[in-house]
Amino acid sequence: MAIEDLLGYFFFDPEVLDQALTRPVRRVISCDQLIPGLLGEAVLSVILIDLIRRDGINDPKKLIHTKDSIMKREILAAIGEKLSIWSFIRLAADECEPAGELKSMILADTLLAIIGGVFIDGGYEPAEQRVRRWFSEYLP
């Protein structure tokens, strides 16, 4: 199965997906996942705050606490694992066969980069749709 089938999103620009899947240290292509990852973190934060707010949580402290509890690396990694993205990530030689914390970090970083990639490629609405689907079990 292709990664786009797993993600439920088909990229208009395949280079954006390649960038999101390429670890910074590998640099196989001209760009890596740093920029989409930064965007993905910001976009995920905005989308989660918006979804949580729409769910009726308007107390700023509770809203931020709820968002932060969802954006934990363990949850991001679990979602990446559930989406089966691992075999599509372009790892550096020193990252081959990682386990534990390193694997969790790579999955979390890549998921953020994919969210950023969806945002770059399609805008807010497709990114929100993916977040709503992928994070549904963690949303209030």
mmCIF file of C-alpha atoms in Angstrom, residues 2-123:
data_model
loop_
_atom_site.group_PDB
_atom_site.id
_atom_site.type_symbol
_atom_site.label_atom_id
_atom_site.label_comp_id
_atom_site.label_asym_id
_atom_site.label_seq_id
_atom_site.Cartn_x
_atom_site.Cartn_y
_atom_site.Cartn_z
ATOM 1 C CA ALA A 2 1.272 3.472 -0.848
ATOM 2 C CA ILE A 3 1.789 5.985 1.923
ATOM 3 C CA GLU A 4 -0.807 8.327 0.453
ATOM 4 C CA ASP A 5 -3.396 5.550 0.767
ATOM 5 C CA LEU A 6 -2.422 5.107 4.427
ATOM 6 C CA LEU A 7 -2.606 8.842 5.083
ATOM 7 C CA GLY A 8 -5.860 9.338 3.225
ATOM 8 C CA TYR A 9 -4.334 12.304 1.417
ATOM 9 C CA PHE A 10 -2.887 12.447 -2.088
ATOM 10 C CA PHE A 11 -0.257 15.119 -2.589
ATOM 11 C CA PHE A 12 -0.516 17.467 -5.562
ATOM 12 C CA ASP A 13 3.244 17.997 -5.262
ATOM 13 C CA PRO A 14 5.050 14.698 -4.506
ATOM 14 C CA GLU A 15 8.210 16.620 -3.546
ATOM 15 C CA VAL A 16 6.379 17.947 -0.481
ATOM 16 C CA LEU A 17 5.741 14.375 0.665
ATOM 17 C CA ASP A 18 9.374 13.412 -0.069
ATOM 18 C CA GLN A 19 10.523 16.352 2.033
ATOM 19 C CA ALA A 20 8.251 15.364 4.930
ATOM 20 C CA LEU A 21 9.598 11.801 4.895
ATOM 21 C CA THR A 22 13.307 12.674 4.712
ATOM 22 C CA ARG A 23 15.158 12.898 7.994
ATOM 23 C CA PRO A 24 17.365 16.012 8.315
ATOM 24 C CA VAL A 25 20.604 14.064 8.675
ATOM 25 C CA ARG A 26 20.103 11.956 5.548
ATOM 26 C CA ARG A 27 19.754 14.799 3.003
ATOM 27 C CA VAL A 28 19.067 12.455 0.086
ATOM 28 C CA ILE A 29 17.100 15.162 -1.665
ATOM 29 C CA SER A 30 17.684 18.887 -1.553
ATOM 30 C CA CYS A 31 15.285 19.434 1.340
ATOM 31 C CA ASP A 32 14.379 17.606 4.502
ATOM 32 C CA GLN A 33 11.579 17.515 7.048
ATOM 33 C CA LEU A 34 12.703 20.436 9.228
ATOM 34 C CA ILE A 35 10.502 23.131 7.631
ATOM 35 C CA PRO A 36 7.398 20.938 7.220
ATOM 36 C CA GLY A 37 7.980 19.709 10.775
ATOM 37 C CA LEU A 38 8.047 23.237 12.183
ATOM 38 C CA LEU A 39 4.930 24.114 10.236
ATOM 39 C CA GLY A 40 3.296 20.843 11.255
ATOM 40 C CA GLU A 41 3.854 21.546 14.934
ATOM 41 C CA ALA A 42 2.305 25.004 14.603
ATOM 42 C CA VAL A 43 -0.580 23.805 12.418
ATOM 43 C CA LEU A 44 -1.324 20.885 14.737
ATOM 44 C CA SER A 45 -1.375 23.253 17.707
ATOM 45 C CA VAL A 46 -3.795 25.642 15.965
ATOM 46 C CA ILE A 47 -6.072 22.836 14.782
ATOM 47 C CA LEU A 48 -6.170 21.146 18.194
ATOM 48 C CA ILE A 49 -6.918 24.426 19.981
ATOM 49 C CA ASP A 50 -9.697 25.133 17.484
ATOM 50 C CA LEU A 51 -11.207 21.640 17.766
ATOM 51 C CA ILE A 52 -11.007 21.660 21.572
ATOM 52 C CA ARG A 53 -12.554 25.139 21.688
ATOM 53 C CA ARG A 54 -15.369 24.032 19.383
ATOM 54 C CA ASP A 55 -15.954 21.127 21.753
ATOM 55 C CA GLY A 56 -16.834 23.649 24.468
ATOM 56 C CA ILE A 57 -13.599 24.046 26.399
ATOM 57 C CA ASN A 58 -13.117 27.798 26.657
ATOM 58 C CA ASP A 59 -11.017 28.085 29.809
ATOM 59 C CA PRO A 60 -7.547 29.012 28.456
ATOM 60 C CA LYS A 61 -5.663 26.949 31.049
ATOM 61 C CA LYS A 62 -7.774 23.838 30.432
ATOM 62 C CA LEU A 63 -7.594 24.359 26.673
ATOM 63 C CA ILE A 64 -3.794 24.586 26.698
ATOM 64 C CA HIS A 65 -3.483 21.651 29.099
ATOM 65 C CA THR A 66 -5.725 19.520 26.867
ATOM 66 C CA LYS A 67 -3.795 20.509 23.730
ATOM 67 C CA ASP A 68 -0.441 19.825 25.393
ATOM 68 C CA SER A 69 -1.599 16.430 26.630
ATOM 69 C CA ILE A 70 -2.521 15.466 23.059
ATOM 70 C CA MET A 71 0.704 16.796 21.493
ATOM 71 C CA LYS A 72 2.965 14.539 23.568
ATOM 72 C CA ARG A 73 5.646 12.652 21.664
ATOM 73 C CA GLU A 74 4.215 9.309 22.784
ATOM 74 C CA ILE A 75 0.840 10.116 21.225
ATOM 75 C CA LEU A 76 2.377 11.469 18.026
ATOM 76 C CA ALA A 77 4.527 8.338 17.745
ATOM 77 C CA ALA A 78 1.545 6.066 18.428
ATOM 78 C CA ILE A 79 -0.421 7.760 15.657
ATOM 79 C CA GLY A 80 2.564 7.435 13.301
ATOM 80 C CA GLU A 81 2.785 3.751 14.201
ATOM 81 C CA LYS A 82 -0.942 3.277 13.656
ATOM 82 C CA LEU A 83 -0.661 4.950 10.237
ATOM 83 C CA SER A 84 2.216 2.565 9.365
ATOM 84 C CA ILE A 85 4.518 5.367 8.201
ATOM 85 C CA TRP A 86 7.730 3.800 9.519
ATOM 86 C CA SER A 87 8.729 1.944 6.345
ATOM 87 C CA PHE A 88 8.376 5.141 4.288
ATOM 88 C CA ILE A 89 10.721 7.293 6.398
ATOM 89 C CA ARG A 90 14.108 7.970 4.809
ATOM 90 C CA LEU A 91 16.511 7.415 7.690
ATOM 91 C CA ALA A 92 20.161 8.329 8.080
ATOM 92 C CA ALA A 93 22.654 5.469 8.280
ATOM 93 C CA ASP A 94 23.098 6.026 12.014
ATOM 94 C CA GLU A 95 19.328 5.830 12.530
ATOM 95 C CA CYS A 96 18.825 2.364 11.018
ATOM 96 C CA GLU A 97 17.062 -0.064 13.332
ATOM 97 C CA PRO A 98 16.370 2.475 16.095
ATOM 98 C CA ALA A 99 14.362 1.456 19.106
ATOM 99 C CA GLY A 100 12.760 3.046 22.109
ATOM 100 C CA GLU A 101 13.092 6.808 22.482
ATOM 101 C CA LEU A 102 14.870 7.362 19.164
ATOM 102 C CA LYS A 103 12.224 5.493 17.167
ATOM 103 C CA SER A 104 9.477 7.336 19.048
ATOM 104 C CA MET A 105 11.140 10.682 18.299
ATOM 105 C CA ILE A 106 11.544 9.854 14.597
ATOM 106 C CA LEU A 107 7.896 8.786 14.283
ATOM 107 C CA ALA A 108 6.682 11.909 16.105
ATOM 108 C CA ASP A 109 8.894 14.240 14.033
ATOM 109 C CA THR A 110 7.779 12.602 10.803
ATOM 110 C CA LEU A 111 4.105 12.805 11.708
ATOM 111 C CA LEU A 112 4.513 16.533 12.392
ATOM 112 C CA ALA A 113 6.303 16.925 9.051
ATOM 113 C CA ILE A 114 3.494 15.072 7.279
ATOM 114 C CA ILE A 115 0.911 17.371 8.879
ATOM 115 C CA GLY A 116 3.010 20.334 7.764
ATOM 116 C CA GLY A 117 3.310 18.794 4.307
ATOM 117 C CA VAL A 118 -0.459 18.395 4.010
ATOM 118 C CA PHE A 119 -0.823 22.039 5.042
ATOM 119 C CA ILE A 120 1.791 23.192 2.498
ATOM 120 C CA ASP A 121 0.259 21.077 -0.250
ATOM 121 C CA GLY A 122 -3.455 21.527 0.379
ATOM 122 C CA GLY A 123 -4.032 24.174 3.022
#
